[in-house]
Amino acid sequence: MLEFIQQPWTWWISGTLIAAIMFLLLFFGQSFGFSANLRTICSAAGGGKFVKFFDFNWRSQLWNLVFLLGAILGGFIASQFLSNGEPVQISQSTIADLAKLGIAAPTSAQPDELFSMQSLLTWKGFLILATGGLMVGFGSRYAGGCTSGHAISGLSDLQVPSLIAVIGFFIGGLLMTFVLLPFIL
Amino acid sequence: MKFLKFLLLGTLFGIVMAKSEAFSWFRIQEMFRFQSFHMYGIIGTAVTLGAIGVALIKRYSIRDAKGNPITFFPKERSVIRYLLGGTIFGLGWALSGACPGPMVVNIGYGYLAMGVVFLFAIIGTYLYGAIKDKIPH
C-alpha cells in the first residue's frame, strides 16, 4: 500500500481529490481560491494603512491562511514519507526541448538550474524567480483569481469571466514558453 | 478546533499537488508545450466533477454544514481585467513553474528557493493594490 501511494498519482485520482477539496470547502461555508491569501497577508502585515485595497477584516480569511499552512505541511509530508525519490515522469519530447534551453533532464521535482541555492544566489537566478513571483502575484489579483479560483472553482460554476482568465493564463504561458524563455534561460 | 478541518484539507491539497507532480516546474513546461495529457487530465477531471457537483448543489439547493444554502457569486462582467491579468499571471506561471498554491507546497517539500517566488508574489499583489485605480478593469 505504501509503495502504491509513493508512486506519482495518476491524473484522474489527483483531479478527483482536487474536486473533493473544492466541495468540502463549500460544505464548510468557504470557497476554494488560494491567491486570496496573498491579499490577506498584505492586509495582515498592515498594508491597509497605506492602500485601501488591503483595508478589510483579514481575520475573516484566517481559515484560508490555515489552509495555506496545511499546504506547506502537506508538501513536507509528501517529501518525507510519501516519496520514492524518483524524478518527475515528464515526456521525452519535453526533456529534449528543455535540453536545448540548457535545462537538464529531471533528477528530482525541480530543475537545479532554477531552484538550487547556487542559482538563487546569482543575479540571473534571483531575477527569474523574483520576476516570476511578481507577475503571478500581480496577475492573479488583477484577474481576480488564480488556478484554483478561476480554472477550478470558476469553470466549475461555468463562469465566463473565469474562462476569459484561463484563456489569458494560456496566452501568457505560451508567450513565456515559446517566445521569452529561449532568451531568458 | 474550528480551523482543524481547514488544516487537514490544506494538508491533503499539499500532498495532492506534490504526488500529482503538478507542483513541478517540469510539469508546467510540459503542459504549456502540449506534450502530455497529465496536467489537462488533472484539471479536466476536477472541472468535470466540479461542474456536475455545482449543478447538483444548485438544482437541489444543497446546504452547507451549518445549514446555510451554498451560494455562488457571479464574477463581475468584464473582459480586459481577466484577459490582461490572466496573461500576466500566465507569464509568471510559465517562468516560475508555480501558481500560488504549489509555491508553498514547494517550500514545505524542501525547495526553499520557492520562498523567494512566494515573497515576490506577495509584493506583486501589493503592487496591484497600490495601482489598481490607475489600470483598466
PDB file of C-alpha atoms in Angstrom:
ATOM      1  CA  MET A   1       0.000   0.000   0.000  1.00  0.00           C
ATOM      2  CA  LEU A   2       2.752   2.433   0.990  1.00  0.00           C
ATOM      3  CA  GLU A   3       4.620   1.529  -2.179  1.00  0.00           C
ATOM      4  CA  PHE A   4       1.459   2.295  -4.128  1.00  0.00           C
ATOM      5  CA  ILE A   5       0.994   5.799  -2.700  1.00  0.00           C
ATOM      6  CA  GLN A   6       4.704   6.545  -3.031  1.00  0.00           C
ATOM      7  CA  GLN A   7       4.396   6.360  -6.811  1.00  0.00           C
ATOM      8  CA  PRO A   8       3.271   9.504  -8.613  1.00  0.00           C
ATOM      9  CA  TRP A   9      -0.522   9.696  -8.548  1.00  0.00           C
ATOM     10  CA  THR A  10      -2.485   9.277 -11.780  1.00  0.00           C
ATOM     11  CA  TRP A  11      -4.255  12.309 -13.218  1.00  0.00           C
ATOM     12  CA  TRP A  12      -7.785  11.122 -12.507  1.00  0.00           C
ATOM     13  CA  ILE A  13      -7.080  10.346  -8.846  1.00  0.00           C
ATOM     14  CA  SER A  14      -5.463  13.768  -8.401  1.00  0.00           C
ATOM     15  CA  GLY A  15      -8.252  15.594 -10.253  1.00  0.00           C
ATOM     16  CA  THR A  16     -10.921  13.792  -8.230  1.00  0.00           C
ATOM     17  CA  LEU A  17      -9.223  14.739  -4.955  1.00  0.00           C
ATOM     18  CA  ILE A  18      -8.983  18.397  -6.030  1.00  0.00           C
ATOM     19  CA  ALA A  19     -12.728  18.417  -6.796  1.00  0.00           C
ATOM     20  CA  ALA A  20     -13.327  16.793  -3.389  1.00  0.00           C
ATOM     21  CA  ILE A  21     -11.300  19.545  -1.675  1.00  0.00           C
ATOM     22  CA  MET A  22     -13.349  22.191  -3.502  1.00  0.00           C
ATOM     23  CA  PHE A  23     -16.646  20.609  -2.399  1.00  0.00           C
ATOM     24  CA  LEU A  24     -15.537  20.126   1.200  1.00  0.00           C
ATOM     25  CA  LEU A  25     -14.567  23.825   1.363  1.00  0.00           C
ATOM     26  CA  LEU A  26     -18.041  24.729   0.015  1.00  0.00           C
ATOM     27  CA  PHE A  27     -19.585  22.379   2.577  1.00  0.00           C
ATOM     28  CA  PHE A  28     -17.674  24.204   5.317  1.00  0.00           C
ATOM     29  CA  GLY A  29     -19.025  27.536   4.077  1.00  0.00           C
ATOM     30  CA  GLN A  30     -15.924  28.748   2.194  1.00  0.00           C
ATOM     31  CA  SER A  31     -14.697  28.715  -1.374  1.00  0.00           C
ATOM     32  CA  PHE A  32     -11.545  27.370  -2.990  1.00  0.00           C
ATOM     33  CA  GLY A  33      -9.277  30.264  -4.024  1.00  0.00           C
ATOM     34  CA  PHE A  34      -5.658  30.202  -2.942  1.00  0.00           C
ATOM     35  CA  SER A  35      -4.347  33.564  -4.183  1.00  0.00           C
ATOM     36  CA  ALA A  36      -6.770  35.400  -1.882  1.00  0.00           C
ATOM     37  CA  ASN A  37      -4.160  34.548   0.760  1.00  0.00           C
ATOM     38  CA  LEU A  38      -1.691  36.933  -0.878  1.00  0.00           C
ATOM     39  CA  ARG A  39      -4.093  39.828  -0.339  1.00  0.00           C
ATOM     40  CA  THR A  40      -4.814  38.646   3.205  1.00  0.00           C
ATOM     41  CA  ILE A  41      -1.090  38.591   4.021  1.00  0.00           C
ATOM     42  CA  CYS A  42      -0.689  42.152   2.679  1.00  0.00           C
ATOM     43  CA  SER A  43      -3.571  43.220   4.908  1.00  0.00           C
ATOM     44  CA  ALA A  44      -2.343  41.340   7.989  1.00  0.00           C
ATOM     45  CA  ALA A  45       1.092  42.954   7.513  1.00  0.00           C
ATOM     46  CA  GLY A  46      -0.529  46.389   7.825  1.00  0.00           C
ATOM     47  CA  GLY A  47      -0.914  47.217   4.122  1.00  0.00           C
ATOM     48  CA  GLY A  48      -4.355  48.677   4.811  1.00  0.00           C
ATOM     49  CA  LYS A  49      -2.742  51.753   6.367  1.00  0.00           C
ATOM     50  CA  PHE A  50      -1.261  52.699   3.008  1.00  0.00           C
ATOM     51  CA  VAL A  51      -3.501  51.098   0.392  1.00  0.00           C
ATOM     52  CA  LYS A  52      -7.298  50.982   0.638  1.00  0.00           C
ATOM     53  CA  PHE A  53      -7.458  47.609  -1.170  1.00  0.00           C
ATOM     54  CA  PHE A  54      -5.866  45.972   1.879  1.00  0.00           C
ATOM     55  CA  ASP A  55      -8.091  47.698   4.414  1.00  0.00           C
ATOM     56  CA  PHE A  56     -10.534  44.895   5.221  1.00  0.00           C
ATOM     57  CA  ASN A  57     -11.195  42.451   8.019  1.00  0.00           C
ATOM     58  CA  TRP A  58      -8.457  39.963   7.154  1.00  0.00           C
ATOM     59  CA  ARG A  59      -9.299  37.834  10.179  1.00  0.00           C
ATOM     60  CA  SER A  60     -12.373  36.600   8.283  1.00  0.00           C
ATOM     61  CA  GLN A  61      -9.847  34.915   5.965  1.00  0.00           C
ATOM     62  CA  LEU A  62      -7.952  33.111   8.727  1.00  0.00           C
ATOM     63  CA  TRP A  63      -9.401  29.779   7.579  1.00  0.00           C
ATOM     64  CA  ASN A  64      -7.590  30.216   4.232  1.00  0.00           C
ATOM     65  CA  LEU A  65      -4.271  31.019   5.934  1.00  0.00           C
ATOM     66  CA  VAL A  66      -4.704  27.816   7.943  1.00  0.00           C
ATOM     67  CA  PHE A  67      -5.328  26.010   4.632  1.00  0.00           C
ATOM     68  CA  LEU A  68      -2.035  27.550   3.399  1.00  0.00           C
ATOM     69  CA  LEU A  69      -0.210  26.246   6.467  1.00  0.00           C
ATOM     70  CA  GLY A  70      -1.693  22.838   5.752  1.00  0.00           C
ATOM     71  CA  ALA A  71      -0.402  23.005   2.161  1.00  0.00           C
ATOM     72  CA  ILE A  72       3.138  23.596   3.463  1.00  0.00           C
ATOM     73  CA  LEU A  73       2.703  20.674   5.851  1.00  0.00           C
ATOM     74  CA  GLY A  74       1.360  18.519   3.012  1.00  0.00           C
ATOM     75  CA  GLY A  75       4.438  19.271   0.919  1.00  0.00           C
ATOM     76  CA  PHE A  76       6.636  18.292   3.861  1.00  0.00           C
ATOM     77  CA  ILE A  77       4.755  15.033   4.459  1.00  0.00           C
ATOM     78  CA  ALA A  78       4.903  14.189   0.738  1.00  0.00           C
ATOM     79  CA  SER A  79       8.675  14.646   0.566  1.00  0.00           C
ATOM     80  CA  GLN A  80       9.478  12.955   3.890  1.00  0.00           C
ATOM     81  CA  PHE A  81       7.090  10.000   3.890  1.00  0.00           C
ATOM     82  CA  LEU A  82       5.333   9.599   0.549  1.00  0.00           C
ATOM     83  CA  SER A  83       8.140   9.953  -1.959  1.00  0.00           C
ATOM     84  CA  ASN A  84      10.051   7.172  -3.676  1.00  0.00           C
ATOM     85  CA  GLY A  85      12.747   9.657  -4.678  1.00  0.00           C
ATOM     86  CA  GLU A  86      12.179   9.190  -8.408  1.00  0.00           C
ATOM     87  CA  PRO A  87      12.442  12.235 -10.713  1.00  0.00           C
ATOM     88  CA  VAL A  88       9.207  13.604 -12.229  1.00  0.00           C
ATOM     89  CA  GLN A  89       7.987  11.475 -15.125  1.00  0.00           C
ATOM     90  CA  ILE A  90       7.802  14.072 -17.894  1.00  0.00           C
ATOM     91  CA  SER A  91       7.707  13.135 -21.572  1.00  0.00           C
ATOM     92  CA  GLN A  92      10.842  12.576 -23.659  1.00  0.00           C
ATOM     93  CA  SER A  93       9.888  15.398 -26.025  1.00  0.00           C
ATOM     94  CA  THR A  94       9.795  17.874 -23.112  1.00  0.00           C
ATOM     95  CA  ILE A  95      13.192  16.631 -21.907  1.00  0.00           C
ATOM     96  CA  ALA A  96      14.583  17.158 -25.421  1.00  0.00           C
ATOM     97  CA  ASP A  97      13.078  20.665 -25.727  1.00  0.00           C
ATOM     98  CA  LEU A  98      14.351  21.746 -22.313  1.00  0.00           C
ATOM     99  CA  ALA A  99      17.826  20.390 -23.084  1.00  0.00           C
ATOM    100  CA  LYS A 100      18.004  22.921 -25.927  1.00  0.00           C
ATOM    101  CA  LEU A 101      17.363  25.650 -23.345  1.00  0.00           C
ATOM    102  CA  GLY A 102      20.125  24.321 -21.100  1.00  0.00           C
ATOM    103  CA  ILE A 103      17.835  22.622 -18.569  1.00  0.00           C
ATOM    104  CA  ALA A 104      18.984  19.065 -17.814  1.00  0.00           C
ATOM    105  CA  ALA A 105      16.582  16.101 -17.570  1.00  0.00           C
ATOM    106  CA  PRO A 106      14.807  15.883 -14.180  1.00  0.00           C
ATOM    107  CA  THR A 107      16.692  14.327 -11.280  1.00  0.00           C
ATOM    108  CA  SER A 108      14.012  15.373  -8.764  1.00  0.00           C
ATOM    109  CA  ALA A 109      10.852  17.516  -8.863  1.00  0.00           C
ATOM    110  CA  GLN A 110      12.511  20.810  -9.810  1.00  0.00           C
ATOM    111  CA  PRO A 111      15.424  21.820 -12.062  1.00  0.00           C
ATOM    112  CA  ASP A 112      18.612  22.682 -10.176  1.00  0.00           C
ATOM    113  CA  GLU A 113      19.312  25.320 -12.845  1.00  0.00           C
ATOM    114  CA  LEU A 114      16.476  27.403 -11.371  1.00  0.00           C
ATOM    115  CA  PHE A 115      15.784  26.282  -7.815  1.00  0.00           C
ATOM    116  CA  SER A 116      19.137  25.388  -6.276  1.00  0.00           C
ATOM    117  CA  MET A 117      20.657  27.770  -3.731  1.00  0.00           C
ATOM    118  CA  GLN A 118      23.632  28.334  -6.071  1.00  0.00           C
ATOM    119  CA  SER A 119      21.270  29.530  -8.775  1.00  0.00           C
ATOM    120  CA  LEU A 120      19.292  31.712  -6.377  1.00  0.00           C
ATOM    121  CA  LEU A 121      22.485  33.488  -5.326  1.00  0.00           C
ATOM    122  CA  THR A 122      23.227  34.611  -8.891  1.00  0.00           C
ATOM    123  CA  TRP A 123      21.623  37.806 -10.243  1.00  0.00           C
ATOM    124  CA  LYS A 124      20.061  35.940 -13.153  1.00  0.00           C
ATOM    125  CA  GLY A 125      18.699  33.139 -10.981  1.00  0.00           C
ATOM    126  CA  PHE A 126      17.298  35.580  -8.439  1.00  0.00           C
ATOM    127  CA  LEU A 127      15.690  37.803 -11.069  1.00  0.00           C
ATOM    128  CA  ILE A 128      13.978  34.852 -12.794  1.00  0.00           C
ATOM    129  CA  LEU A 129      12.325  33.694  -9.564  1.00  0.00           C
ATOM    130  CA  ALA A 130      11.540  37.227  -8.362  1.00  0.00           C
ATOM    131  CA  THR A 131      10.005  38.319 -11.691  1.00  0.00           C
ATOM    132  CA  GLY A 132       8.017  35.097 -11.968  1.00  0.00           C
ATOM    133  CA  GLY A 133       6.587  35.550  -8.482  1.00  0.00           C
ATOM    134  CA  LEU A 134       5.868  39.237  -9.045  1.00  0.00           C
ATOM    135  CA  MET A 135       3.853  38.502 -12.198  1.00  0.00           C
ATOM    136  CA  VAL A 136       1.916  35.662 -10.563  1.00  0.00           C
ATOM    137  CA  GLY A 137       1.032  37.880  -7.584  1.00  0.00           C
ATOM    138  CA  PHE A 138       0.113  40.931  -9.662  1.00  0.00           C
ATOM    139  CA  GLY A 139      -1.720  38.959 -12.340  1.00  0.00           C
ATOM    140  CA  SER A 140      -3.750  36.790 -10.004  1.00  0.00           C
ATOM    141  CA  ARG A 141      -5.210  39.769  -8.178  1.00  0.00           C
ATOM    142  CA  TYR A 142      -5.730  41.783 -11.386  1.00  0.00           C
ATOM    143  CA  ALA A 143      -7.583  38.804 -12.868  1.00  0.00           C
ATOM    144  CA  GLY A 144      -9.409  38.236  -9.582  1.00  0.00           C
ATOM    145  CA  GLY A 145      -8.097  34.724  -9.006  1.00  0.00           C
ATOM    146  CA  CYS A 146      -5.526  32.068  -9.824  1.00  0.00           C
ATOM    147  CA  THR A 147      -5.715  28.461 -10.985  1.00  0.00           C
ATOM    148  CA  SER A 148      -7.863  27.360  -8.034  1.00  0.00           C
ATOM    149  CA  GLY A 149     -10.238  30.337  -8.069  1.00  0.00           C
ATOM    150  CA  HIS A 150     -10.723  30.598 -11.829  1.00  0.00           C
ATOM    151  CA  ALA A 151      -9.668  27.338 -13.526  1.00  0.00           C
ATOM    152  CA  ILE A 152     -11.224  25.065 -10.873  1.00  0.00           C
ATOM    153  CA  SER A 153     -13.922  26.958  -8.907  1.00  0.00           C
ATOM    154  CA  GLY A 154     -14.893  29.423 -11.653  1.00  0.00           C
ATOM    155  CA  LEU A 155     -15.034  26.975 -14.541  1.00  0.00           C
ATOM    156  CA  SER A 156     -16.997  24.506 -12.383  1.00  0.00           C
ATOM    157  CA  ASP A 157     -19.580  27.275 -11.949  1.00  0.00           C
ATOM    158  CA  LEU A 158     -19.463  27.871 -15.751  1.00  0.00           C
ATOM    159  CA  GLN A 159     -18.399  31.496 -15.231  1.00  0.00           C
ATOM    160  CA  VAL A 160     -17.491  33.322 -18.434  1.00  0.00           C
ATOM    161  CA  PRO A 161     -15.012  35.666 -16.645  1.00  0.00           C
ATOM    162  CA  SER A 162     -13.105  32.600 -15.429  1.00  0.00           C
ATOM    163  CA  LEU A 163     -12.953  31.212 -18.949  1.00  0.00           C
ATOM    164  CA  ILE A 164     -11.508  34.531 -20.155  1.00  0.00           C
ATOM    165  CA  ALA A 165      -8.967  34.453 -17.316  1.00  0.00           C
ATOM    166  CA  VAL A 166      -7.924  30.883 -18.173  1.00  0.00           C
ATOM    167  CA  ILE A 167      -7.513  31.895 -21.829  1.00  0.00           C
ATOM    168  CA  GLY A 168      -5.277  34.696 -20.510  1.00  0.00           C
ATOM    169  CA  PHE A 169      -3.279  32.185 -18.421  1.00  0.00           C
ATOM    170  CA  PHE A 170      -2.536  30.309 -21.640  1.00  0.00           C
ATOM    171  CA  ILE A 171      -1.753  33.395 -23.737  1.00  0.00           C
ATOM    172  CA  GLY A 172       0.810  34.405 -21.102  1.00  0.00           C
ATOM    173  CA  GLY A 173       2.092  30.879 -20.564  1.00  0.00           C
ATOM    174  CA  LEU A 174       2.599  30.180 -24.271  1.00  0.00           C
ATOM    175  CA  LEU A 175       4.228  33.585 -24.795  1.00  0.00           C
ATOM    176  CA  MET A 176       6.681  32.864 -21.987  1.00  0.00           C
ATOM    177  CA  THR A 177       7.350  29.256 -23.017  1.00  0.00           C
ATOM    178  CA  PHE A 178       7.874  29.743 -26.745  1.00  0.00           C
ATOM    179  CA  VAL A 179       8.924  33.392 -27.153  1.00  0.00           C
ATOM    180  CA  LEU A 180      10.579  34.703 -23.988  1.00  0.00           C
ATOM    181  CA  LEU A 181      12.078  31.658 -22.264  1.00  0.00           C
ATOM    182  CA  PRO A 182      14.633  30.973 -25.038  1.00  0.00           C
ATOM    183  CA  PHE A 183      16.045  34.475 -24.416  1.00  0.00           C
ATOM    184  CA  ILE A 184      15.869  34.292 -20.634  1.00  0.00           C
ATOM    185  CA  LEU A 185      17.416  30.856 -19.983  1.00  0.00           C
TER     186      LEU A 185
ATOM    187  CA  MET B   1     -10.730  23.311  16.667  1.00  0.00           C
ATOM    188  CA  LYS B   2     -12.889  25.038  14.067  1.00  0.00           C
ATOM    189  CA  PHE B   3      -9.754  25.500  11.978  1.00  0.00           C
ATOM    190  CA  LEU B   4      -8.615  21.875  12.160  1.00  0.00           C
ATOM    191  CA  LYS B   5     -10.693  20.857   9.131  1.00  0.00           C
ATOM    192  CA  PHE B   6      -9.050  23.580   7.047  1.00  0.00           C
ATOM    193  CA  LEU B   7      -5.606  22.460   8.183  1.00  0.00           C
ATOM    194  CA  LEU B   8      -6.423  18.898   7.133  1.00  0.00           C
ATOM    195  CA  LEU B   9      -7.871  19.975   3.768  1.00  0.00           C
ATOM    196  CA  GLY B  10      -4.801  22.135   3.134  1.00  0.00           C
ATOM    197  CA  THR B  11      -2.569  19.196   4.014  1.00  0.00           C
ATOM    198  CA  LEU B  12      -4.449  16.956   1.588  1.00  0.00           C
ATOM    199  CA  PHE B  13      -4.131  19.692  -1.060  1.00  0.00           C
ATOM    200  CA  GLY B  14      -0.371  19.894  -0.493  1.00  0.00           C
ATOM    201  CA  ILE B  15       0.037  16.134  -0.732  1.00  0.00           C
ATOM    202  CA  VAL B  16      -2.055  16.004  -3.931  1.00  0.00           C
ATOM    203  CA  MET B  17      -0.050  18.841  -5.542  1.00  0.00           C
ATOM    204  CA  ALA B  18       3.203  17.048  -4.741  1.00  0.00           C
ATOM    205  CA  LYS B  19       2.118  13.489  -5.558  1.00  0.00           C
ATOM    206  CA  SER B  20       0.421  14.508  -8.826  1.00  0.00           C
ATOM    207  CA  GLU B  21       3.676  16.331  -9.685  1.00  0.00           C
ATOM    208  CA  ALA B  22       1.556  19.413 -10.518  1.00  0.00           C
ATOM    209  CA  PHE B  23       3.897  21.434  -8.274  1.00  0.00           C
ATOM    210  CA  SER B  24       6.844  20.784 -10.599  1.00  0.00           C
ATOM    211  CA  TRP B  25       8.276  23.382 -12.986  1.00  0.00           C
ATOM    212  CA  PHE B  26       8.895  20.488 -15.405  1.00  0.00           C
ATOM    213  CA  ARG B  27       5.200  19.543 -15.458  1.00  0.00           C
ATOM    214  CA  ILE B  28       4.131  23.130 -16.154  1.00  0.00           C
ATOM    215  CA  GLN B  29       6.586  23.324 -19.058  1.00  0.00           C
ATOM    216  CA  GLU B  30       5.274  20.011 -20.380  1.00  0.00           C
ATOM    217  CA  MET B  31       1.723  21.380 -20.141  1.00  0.00           C
ATOM    218  CA  PHE B  32       2.461  24.616 -22.000  1.00  0.00           C
ATOM    219  CA  ARG B  33       4.280  22.588 -24.685  1.00  0.00           C
ATOM    220  CA  PHE B  34       1.222  20.281 -25.041  1.00  0.00           C
ATOM    221  CA  GLN B  35       3.496  17.254 -24.676  1.00  0.00           C
ATOM    222  CA  SER B  36       1.473  15.282 -22.162  1.00  0.00           C
ATOM    223  CA  PHE B  37      -2.136  14.786 -21.158  1.00  0.00           C
ATOM    224  CA  HIS B  38      -1.210  14.703 -17.447  1.00  0.00           C
ATOM    225  CA  MET B  39      -1.966  18.300 -16.344  1.00  0.00           C
ATOM    226  CA  TYR B  40      -5.005  18.529 -18.646  1.00  0.00           C
ATOM    227  CA  GLY B  41      -6.260  15.276 -17.155  1.00  0.00           C
ATOM    228  CA  ILE B  42      -5.935  16.643 -13.611  1.00  0.00           C
ATOM    229  CA  ILE B  43      -7.626  19.967 -14.320  1.00  0.00           C
ATOM    230  CA  GLY B  44     -10.163  18.376 -16.689  1.00  0.00           C
ATOM    231  CA  THR B  45     -11.219  15.776 -14.107  1.00  0.00           C
ATOM    232  CA  ALA B  46     -11.507  18.413 -11.370  1.00  0.00           C
ATOM    233  CA  VAL B  47     -13.591  20.744 -13.553  1.00  0.00           C
ATOM    234  CA  THR B  48     -15.843  17.973 -14.933  1.00  0.00           C
ATOM    235  CA  LEU B  49     -16.637  16.649 -11.458  1.00  0.00           C
ATOM    236  CA  GLY B  50     -16.788  20.228 -10.174  1.00  0.00           C
ATOM    237  CA  ALA B  51     -19.326  21.307 -12.797  1.00  0.00           C
ATOM    238  CA  ILE B  52     -21.542  18.265 -12.137  1.00  0.00           C
ATOM    239  CA  GLY B  53     -21.381  18.888  -8.382  1.00  0.00           C
ATOM    240  CA  VAL B  54     -22.068  22.620  -8.611  1.00  0.00           C
ATOM    241  CA  ALA B  55     -25.049  21.935 -10.899  1.00  0.00           C
ATOM    242  CA  LEU B  56     -26.406  19.418  -8.370  1.00  0.00           C
ATOM    243  CA  ILE B  57     -25.882  21.867  -5.484  1.00  0.00           C
ATOM    244  CA  LYS B  58     -27.898  24.496  -7.361  1.00  0.00           C
ATOM    245  CA  ARG B  59     -30.560  22.062  -8.611  1.00  0.00           C
ATOM    246  CA  TYR B  60     -31.259  20.609  -5.171  1.00  0.00           C
ATOM    247  CA  SER B  61     -30.404  23.740  -3.132  1.00  0.00           C
ATOM    248  CA  ILE B  62     -27.927  21.754  -1.061  1.00  0.00           C
ATOM    249  CA  ARG B  63     -26.929  23.322   2.248  1.00  0.00           C
ATOM    250  CA  ASP B  64     -23.578  23.537   3.985  1.00  0.00           C
ATOM    251  CA  ALA B  65     -22.518  22.085   7.338  1.00  0.00           C
ATOM    252  CA  LYS B  66     -24.203  24.933   9.242  1.00  0.00           C
ATOM    253  CA  GLY B  67     -27.454  24.573   7.309  1.00  0.00           C
ATOM    254  CA  ASN B  68     -26.926  27.688   5.188  1.00  0.00           C
ATOM    255  CA  PRO B  69     -27.619  27.459   1.468  1.00  0.00           C
ATOM    256  CA  ILE B  70     -24.430  27.107  -0.612  1.00  0.00           C
ATOM    257  CA  THR B  71     -24.349  30.177  -2.833  1.00  0.00           C
ATOM    258  CA  PHE B  72     -22.205  31.122  -5.796  1.00  0.00           C
ATOM    259  CA  PHE B  73     -21.425  34.731  -6.603  1.00  0.00           C
ATOM    260  CA  PRO B  74     -21.197  35.585 -10.298  1.00  0.00           C
ATOM    261  CA  LYS B  75     -17.922  37.380 -11.005  1.00  0.00           C
ATOM    262  CA  GLU B  76     -18.210  40.935 -12.256  1.00  0.00           C
ATOM    263  CA  ARG B  77     -18.571  41.224 -16.024  1.00  0.00           C
ATOM    264  CA  SER B  78     -15.505  42.455 -17.834  1.00  0.00           C
ATOM    265  CA  VAL B  79     -13.032  41.252 -20.415  1.00  0.00           C
ATOM    266  CA  ILE B  80      -9.968  43.436 -20.068  1.00  0.00           C
ATOM    267  CA  ARG B  81      -9.087  42.698 -16.446  1.00  0.00           C
ATOM    268  CA  TYR B  82      -9.425  38.928 -16.894  1.00  0.00           C
ATOM    269  CA  LEU B  83      -7.547  38.854 -20.172  1.00  0.00           C
ATOM    270  CA  LEU B  84      -4.716  41.202 -19.126  1.00  0.00           C
ATOM    271  CA  GLY B  85      -4.473  39.937 -15.554  1.00  0.00           C
ATOM    272  CA  GLY B  86      -4.648  36.356 -16.756  1.00  0.00           C
ATOM    273  CA  THR B  87      -1.898  36.959 -19.317  1.00  0.00           C
ATOM    274  CA  ILE B  88       0.411  38.498 -16.705  1.00  0.00           C
ATOM    275  CA  PHE B  89      -0.353  35.569 -14.407  1.00  0.00           C
ATOM    276  CA  GLY B  90       0.409  33.089 -17.206  1.00  0.00           C
ATOM    277  CA  LEU B  91       3.754  34.748 -17.949  1.00  0.00           C
ATOM    278  CA  GLY B  92       4.749  34.316 -14.317  1.00  0.00           C
ATOM    279  CA  TRP B  93       3.310  30.798 -14.094  1.00  0.00           C
ATOM    280  CA  ALA B  94       5.382  29.526 -17.029  1.00  0.00           C
ATOM    281  CA  LEU B  95       8.515  31.289 -15.768  1.00  0.00           C
ATOM    282  CA  SER B  96       8.452  30.238 -12.119  1.00  0.00           C
ATOM    283  CA  GLY B  97       6.596  26.989 -12.790  1.00  0.00           C
ATOM    284  CA  ALA B  98       4.202  27.524  -9.922  1.00  0.00           C
ATOM    285  CA  CYS B  99       0.920  29.207  -9.156  1.00  0.00           C
ATOM    286  CA  PRO B 100       0.358  30.436  -5.566  1.00  0.00           C
ATOM    287  CA  GLY B 101      -0.760  27.118  -4.003  1.00  0.00           C
ATOM    288  CA  PRO B 102       2.071  24.981  -5.368  1.00  0.00           C
ATOM    289  CA  MET B 103       4.582  27.690  -4.324  1.00  0.00           C
ATOM    290  CA  VAL B 104       4.031  26.994  -0.650  1.00  0.00           C
ATOM    291  CA  VAL B 105       3.819  23.226  -1.255  1.00  0.00           C
ATOM    292  CA  ASN B 106       7.326  23.502  -2.730  1.00  0.00           C
ATOM    293  CA  ILE B 107       8.558  25.328   0.385  1.00  0.00           C
ATOM    294  CA  GLY B 108       7.242  22.508   2.575  1.00  0.00           C
ATOM    295  CA  TYR B 109       8.760  19.935   0.220  1.00  0.00           C
ATOM    296  CA  GLY B 110      12.179  21.490   0.778  1.00  0.00           C
ATOM    297  CA  TYR B 111      12.585  23.751  -2.269  1.00  0.00           C
ATOM    298  CA  LEU B 112      13.323  26.825  -0.181  1.00  0.00           C
ATOM    299  CA  ALA B 113      14.162  28.962  -3.237  1.00  0.00           C
ATOM    300  CA  MET B 114      10.416  28.922  -3.900  1.00  0.00           C
ATOM    301  CA  GLY B 115      10.134  31.129  -0.808  1.00  0.00           C
ATOM    302  CA  VAL B 116      11.583  33.953  -2.917  1.00  0.00           C
ATOM    303  CA  VAL B 117       8.907  33.360  -5.571  1.00  0.00           C
ATOM    304  CA  PHE B 118       6.194  33.444  -2.902  1.00  0.00           C
ATOM    305  CA  LEU B 119       7.614  36.591  -1.284  1.00  0.00           C
ATOM    306  CA  PHE B 120       7.589  38.369  -4.631  1.00  0.00           C
ATOM    307  CA  ALA B 121       4.068  37.123  -5.327  1.00  0.00           C
ATOM    308  CA  ILE B 122       3.020  38.960  -2.134  1.00  0.00           C
ATOM    309  CA  ILE B 123       4.885  42.060  -3.351  1.00  0.00           C
ATOM    310  CA  GLY B 124       3.172  41.711  -6.749  1.00  0.00           C
ATOM    311  CA  THR B 125      -0.232  41.599  -5.078  1.00  0.00           C
ATOM    312  CA  TYR B 126       0.677  44.695  -3.032  1.00  0.00           C
ATOM    313  CA  LEU B 127       1.749  46.466  -6.212  1.00  0.00           C
ATOM    314  CA  TYR B 128      -1.604  45.626  -7.804  1.00  0.00           C
ATOM    315  CA  GLY B 129      -3.444  47.045  -4.791  1.00  0.00           C
ATOM    316  CA  ALA B 130      -1.378  50.214  -4.967  1.00  0.00           C
ATOM    317  CA  ILE B 131      -2.053  50.947  -8.646  1.00  0.00           C
ATOM    318  CA  LYS B 132      -5.401  49.232  -9.233  1.00  0.00           C
ATOM    319  CA  ASP B 133      -7.298  52.507  -9.718  1.00  0.00           C
ATOM    320  CA  LYS B 134      -4.916  53.542 -12.484  1.00  0.00           C
ATOM    321  CA  ILE B 135      -5.188  50.426 -14.677  1.00  0.00           C
ATOM    322  CA  PRO B 136      -8.163  49.355 -16.840  1.00  0.00           C
ATOM    323  CA  HIS B 137     -10.611  46.834 -15.364  1.00  0.00           C
TER     324      HIS B 137
END
